Amino acid sequence: MSTLQFHSQPQSRFESDIRFASSTSCSFRPRRPRPLSLHSHSSTSLRPLPRAFSNDPAVTEKPSICTADELHYVPLPNSDWRLALWRYHPPPQAPPRNHPLLLLSGLGTNAIGYDLSPESSFARYMSGQGFDTWILEFRGAGLSVQASNLKELKQSADAVSEQIEAIAKSVANEVSPQKQPTDVSGYLSDSEFYFLREDSIGIGTAWDEAKLVAELTEIFMRLSERLSGFLSESQSRLISTKLLDQISKLLEDSQLSERFEEVRIKLANVLEKQQNSVIASQIRDLSQRLVNIIEGGQRSVSPQFIDIQERLSSTIEDFQKQLDLIVKYDWDFDHYLEEDVPAAMEYIRAQTKPKDGKLLAIGHSMGGILLYAMLSRCGSEGREPRLKAVVTMASALDYRCSKPLKVLLPLADPAQALNVPAVPFGTLLAAAYPLASQPPYVLGWLNDLISAEDMMHPELLEKLVLNNFCTIPTKLIMQLTSAFGDKGLCDRSGKLSYRDHLNKSNVPVLAIAGDQDLICPPEAVEETAKLFPENLVTYKLFGEPHGPHYAHYDLVGGRLAMEQVYPCIVQFLSQYD
């Protein structure tokens, strides 16, 4: 394993951060990225969309949040998801390149982290060096949306863009040191806030027997069908048990408890059987009996039955929301690996037509983990990854030494994952940001996870926090928690460790680490790099004992990244392009 040596003098003035290094050990002259014009037709028009939209009129304007030259959409097979690809064209004076460049973002992030501003844009820098640069936004992130036609796609993308900007403006304009948020509900949608409440039972709604029967029937039918394949049999049993437990609590210490238990046992047995018309009829009958039991209790004069029907209505409504969230956020790490990344790579190949059919790829955090997993999977199956060279930043396959990430471990419990189907990380982080950035800095430690002291301009750090993060499916987090085990990150079955086959890779890799990265410590990056053939891997650690230091996002958007990190990447990729 080799090590690249780069020497540059850090600048303390703001001007140094918008200027490329004029003298490093690299043999090229970087160019200043071009300013963006969001409203010019030349930079805001979508190029022809994939086949799914080939008969639709062209979109003439990008969503305001998109600062790329072009915005493309690629459809996922057997899905209504459309993945957003931000494209950055090289300027005419840039050196010619032979391969397009794909950028992959981290967990729960969008493309903005790679393009924070014209003066701090990794994507613009790479396109300025001649690389036809593309940023993939995974399903559920950024401008990737679920849509069946071009009109619906544009409406959904505009809505996402407006939501991202609204959250940022809300936090930036309305929160002051004297008025800091103590409740995050204002930043969350109804569906996101639902599962964060400790107890939602007790909200009064009008009693409607037919409606309750229909809703209960629908819930149990969906559980019986395993939610279209999302839930395993054991998971389905867990969530149906949770609902029945909540209903049981409404009836405990009453004469109705025994009658309910009889219906509960029959329902549990029915839910485990193969779905058919007879089972559907039984579920409806049992739902009717359950409602009748509670309705009978309502006629009692006992105070314990006051509002019991309303409370049942609220319980059913909350469960419907939870099931909707489970279905909506129905993907894990292997979905990205097997579907999102291959679809994007194939689309980019079709658009750019490299002679050897290969791409260059850079991944930050989870983006780099995906590249590692792809190389491992191809090695285990004897397939060609069709990648010319790979750069990873702050990525590893074994995170046992990362203390901050271990907060995810409770979500590895399937029961907990069903309680919290998705984590609205973006909205929660936006709500917490004032407590991290203003006195008395109650959550100041959050900044240390993102950026080392004095390494990112405050306005860029704020933009990163408020605009870059998205909702994360718990199903995705559950698979990633395998990286804390002895085998390192595994596939969803747990049988294939993605560490095991990296020694079979034939793709050159540059593995970059930051010296003060608490999320992905440098020792984790180095240990993963050692798994590759020694002649194909280069490990580079950024940061000096007395400063400057690099935390997790400084490698991409830190004030010295343009002088120190970016040239290192360009020199490495140029060897293989």
mmCIF file of C-alpha atoms in Angstrom, residues 246-396:
data_model
loop_
_atom_site.group_PDB
_atom_site.id
_atom_site.type_symbol
_atom_site.label_atom_id
_atom_site.label_comp_id
_atom_site.label_asym_id
_atom_site.label_seq_id
_atom_site.Cartn_x
_atom_site.Cartn_y
_atom_site.Cartn_z
ATOM 1 C CA GLN A 246 -52.293 -1.411 22.428
ATOM 2 C CA ILE A 247 -55.937 -2.380 22.048
ATOM 3 C CA SER A 248 -55.610 -4.763 24.991
ATOM 4 C CA LYS A 249 -54.385 -1.901 27.187
ATOM 5 C CA LEU A 250 -57.579 -0.027 26.434
ATOM 6 C CA LEU A 251 -59.589 -2.934 27.833
ATOM 7 C CA GLU A 252 -57.447 -4.148 30.714
ATOM 8 C CA ASP A 253 -59.066 -4.574 34.129
ATOM 9 C CA SER A 254 -62.497 -4.779 32.564
ATOM 10 C CA GLN A 255 -65.105 -7.466 31.919
ATOM 11 C CA LEU A 256 -64.333 -7.106 28.202
ATOM 12 C CA SER A 257 -60.713 -8.229 28.519
ATOM 13 C CA GLU A 258 -61.548 -11.940 28.414
ATOM 14 C CA ARG A 259 -63.783 -11.551 25.362
ATOM 15 C CA PHE A 260 -61.074 -9.570 23.576
ATOM 16 C CA GLU A 261 -58.426 -12.228 24.255
ATOM 17 C CA GLU A 262 -60.589 -14.794 22.472
ATOM 18 C CA VAL A 263 -60.754 -12.586 19.364
ATOM 19 C CA ARG A 264 -57.053 -11.756 19.670
ATOM 20 C CA ILE A 265 -56.018 -15.426 19.539
ATOM 21 C CA LYS A 266 -58.133 -16.048 16.459
ATOM 22 C CA LEU A 267 -56.770 -12.958 14.724
ATOM 23 C CA ALA A 268 -53.181 -13.979 15.422
ATOM 24 C CA ASN A 269 -53.823 -17.421 13.935
ATOM 25 C CA VAL A 270 -55.481 -15.981 10.836
ATOM 26 C CA LEU A 271 -52.656 -13.508 10.195
ATOM 27 C CA GLU A 272 -50.123 -16.353 9.962
ATOM 28 C CA LYS A 273 -52.033 -18.160 7.218
ATOM 29 C CA GLN A 274 -51.689 -17.741 3.457
ATOM 30 C CA GLN A 275 -53.796 -14.857 2.183
ATOM 31 C CA ASN A 276 -56.951 -15.821 0.240
ATOM 32 C CA SER A 277 -60.609 -14.810 0.007
ATOM 33 C CA VAL A 278 -61.622 -17.016 2.946
ATOM 34 C CA ILE A 279 -58.926 -15.499 5.149
ATOM 35 C CA ALA A 280 -60.026 -12.014 4.080
ATOM 36 C CA SER A 281 -63.585 -12.785 5.110
ATOM 37 C CA GLN A 282 -62.411 -14.119 8.473
ATOM 38 C CA ILE A 283 -60.347 -11.002 9.104
ATOM 39 C CA ARG A 284 -63.323 -8.774 8.418
ATOM 40 C CA ASP A 285 -65.567 -10.816 10.696
ATOM 41 C CA LEU A 286 -63.057 -10.738 13.510
ATOM 42 C CA SER A 287 -62.560 -6.982 13.065
ATOM 43 C CA GLN A 288 -66.355 -6.554 13.347
ATOM 44 C CA ARG A 289 -66.407 -8.629 16.520
ATOM 45 C CA LEU A 290 -63.603 -6.554 18.001
ATOM 46 C CA VAL A 291 -65.476 -3.316 17.319
ATOM 47 C CA ASN A 292 -68.693 -4.809 18.711
ATOM 48 C CA ILE A 293 -66.918 -5.733 21.949
ATOM 49 C CA ILE A 294 -65.669 -2.182 22.420
ATOM 50 C CA GLU A 295 -69.018 -0.697 21.402
ATOM 51 C CA GLY A 296 -70.679 -2.849 24.025
ATOM 52 C CA GLY A 297 -68.279 -1.533 26.629
ATOM 53 C CA GLN A 298 -69.113 2.014 25.601
ATOM 54 C CA ARG A 299 -72.728 1.436 26.665
ATOM 55 C CA SER A 300 -71.485 0.697 30.175
ATOM 56 C CA VAL A 301 -71.739 3.479 32.719
ATOM 57 C CA SER A 302 -68.260 2.644 34.007
ATOM 58 C CA PRO A 303 -65.917 5.669 33.774
ATOM 59 C CA GLN A 304 -63.165 3.438 32.355
ATOM 60 C CA PHE A 305 -65.096 3.232 29.057
ATOM 61 C CA ILE A 306 -65.476 6.954 28.586
ATOM 62 C CA ASP A 307 -63.944 7.898 25.214
ATOM 63 C CA ILE A 308 -62.710 4.345 24.649
ATOM 64 C CA GLN A 309 -64.077 4.361 21.109
ATOM 65 C CA GLU A 310 -62.326 7.617 20.328
ATOM 66 C CA ARG A 311 -59.101 6.238 21.729
ATOM 67 C CA LEU A 312 -59.439 3.143 19.576
ATOM 68 C CA SER A 313 -59.967 5.367 16.536
ATOM 69 C CA SER A 314 -56.769 7.218 17.364
ATOM 70 C CA THR A 315 -54.864 3.953 17.818
ATOM 71 C CA ILE A 316 -56.024 2.700 14.420
ATOM 72 C CA GLU A 317 -55.174 5.999 12.731
ATOM 73 C CA ASP A 318 -51.652 5.967 14.161
ATOM 74 C CA PHE A 319 -51.101 2.402 13.036
ATOM 75 C CA GLN A 320 -52.208 3.285 9.531
ATOM 76 C CA LYS A 321 -49.585 6.033 9.488
ATOM 77 C CA GLN A 322 -46.923 3.656 10.721
ATOM 78 C CA LEU A 323 -47.742 1.081 8.043
ATOM 79 C CA ASP A 324 -47.627 3.825 5.409
ATOM 80 C CA LEU A 325 -44.150 4.835 6.608
ATOM 81 C CA ILE A 326 -42.956 1.227 6.521
ATOM 82 C CA VAL A 327 -44.079 0.860 2.918
ATOM 83 C CA LYS A 328 -42.802 4.304 1.864
ATOM 84 C CA TYR A 329 -39.283 3.771 3.222
ATOM 85 C CA ASP A 330 -38.884 0.258 1.849
ATOM 86 C CA TRP A 331 -35.194 -0.058 0.987
ATOM 87 C CA ASP A 332 -31.819 -0.937 2.466
ATOM 88 C CA PHE A 333 -28.125 -0.664 1.566
ATOM 89 C CA ASP A 334 -28.281 -3.549 -0.918
ATOM 90 C CA HIS A 335 -31.066 -1.781 -2.835
ATOM 91 C CA TYR A 336 -28.646 1.083 -3.434
ATOM 92 C CA LEU A 337 -25.913 -1.364 -4.388
ATOM 93 C CA GLU A 338 -27.976 -3.585 -6.695
ATOM 94 C CA GLU A 339 -30.393 -1.057 -8.206
ATOM 95 C CA ASP A 340 -29.638 2.652 -7.716
ATOM 96 C CA VAL A 341 -25.914 2.714 -8.529
ATOM 97 C CA PRO A 342 -26.100 0.309 -11.527
ATOM 98 C CA ALA A 343 -29.033 2.259 -13.008
ATOM 99 C CA ALA A 344 -27.110 5.530 -12.702
ATOM 100 C CA MET A 345 -23.910 4.047 -14.128
ATOM 101 C CA GLU A 346 -25.728 2.579 -17.125
ATOM 102 C CA TYR A 347 -27.459 5.879 -17.800
ATOM 103 C CA ILE A 348 -24.178 7.839 -17.625
ATOM 104 C CA ARG A 349 -22.509 5.376 -19.979
ATOM 105 C CA ALA A 350 -25.340 5.827 -22.468
ATOM 106 C CA GLN A 351 -25.045 9.616 -22.259
ATOM 107 C CA THR A 352 -21.244 9.893 -22.404
ATOM 108 C CA LYS A 353 -20.183 6.753 -24.341
ATOM 109 C CA PRO A 354 -16.679 6.160 -22.921
ATOM 110 C CA LYS A 355 -14.677 3.990 -25.323
ATOM 111 C CA ASP A 356 -13.993 1.226 -22.799
ATOM 112 C CA GLY A 357 -17.407 1.536 -21.136
ATOM 113 C CA LYS A 358 -15.850 2.411 -17.767
ATOM 114 C CA LEU A 359 -16.444 5.222 -15.273
ATOM 115 C CA LEU A 360 -14.379 6.932 -12.613
ATOM 116 C CA ALA A 361 -16.117 7.029 -9.230
ATOM 117 C CA ILE A 362 -15.731 8.954 -5.973
ATOM 118 C CA GLY A 363 -17.703 8.198 -2.826
ATOM 119 C CA HIS A 364 -17.886 10.088 0.451
ATOM 120 C CA SER A 365 -18.875 8.195 3.616
ATOM 121 C CA MET A 366 -21.631 5.713 2.621
ATOM 122 C CA GLY A 367 -20.924 6.554 -1.027
ATOM 123 C CA GLY A 368 -17.424 5.123 -0.583
ATOM 124 C CA ILE A 369 -18.818 2.129 1.297
ATOM 125 C CA LEU A 370 -21.023 1.400 -1.711
ATOM 126 C CA LEU A 371 -17.968 1.452 -3.982
ATOM 127 C CA TYR A 372 -16.158 -0.943 -1.644
ATOM 128 C CA ALA A 373 -19.196 -3.233 -1.612
ATOM 129 C CA MET A 374 -19.456 -3.133 -5.409
ATOM 130 C CA LEU A 375 -15.801 -4.132 -5.813
ATOM 131 C CA SER A 376 -16.237 -6.908 -3.258
ATOM 132 C CA ARG A 377 -19.432 -8.230 -4.822
ATOM 133 C CA CYS A 378 -17.866 -8.243 -8.293
ATOM 134 C CA GLY A 379 -14.810 -10.000 -6.893
ATOM 135 C CA SER A 380 -16.902 -12.716 -5.265
ATOM 136 C CA GLU A 381 -18.905 -13.286 -8.455
ATOM 137 C CA GLY A 382 -16.031 -12.907 -10.913
ATOM 138 C CA ARG A 383 -17.657 -9.908 -12.628
ATOM 139 C CA GLU A 384 -16.086 -6.781 -14.068
ATOM 140 C CA PRO A 385 -17.188 -3.664 -12.099
ATOM 141 C CA ARG A 386 -16.614 -1.433 -15.141
ATOM 142 C CA LEU A 387 -14.851 1.151 -13.002
ATOM 143 C CA LYS A 388 -11.524 2.602 -14.160
ATOM 144 C CA ALA A 389 -10.477 3.926 -10.729
ATOM 145 C CA VAL A 390 -12.118 4.652 -7.389
ATOM 146 C CA VAL A 391 -11.601 7.271 -4.665
ATOM 147 C CA THR A 392 -13.206 6.911 -1.230
ATOM 148 C CA MET A 393 -13.348 9.664 1.390
ATOM 149 C CA ALA A 394 -14.069 8.869 5.037
ATOM 150 C CA SER A 395 -15.299 5.353 4.230
ATOM 151 C CA ALA A 396 -14.685 1.960 5.823
#
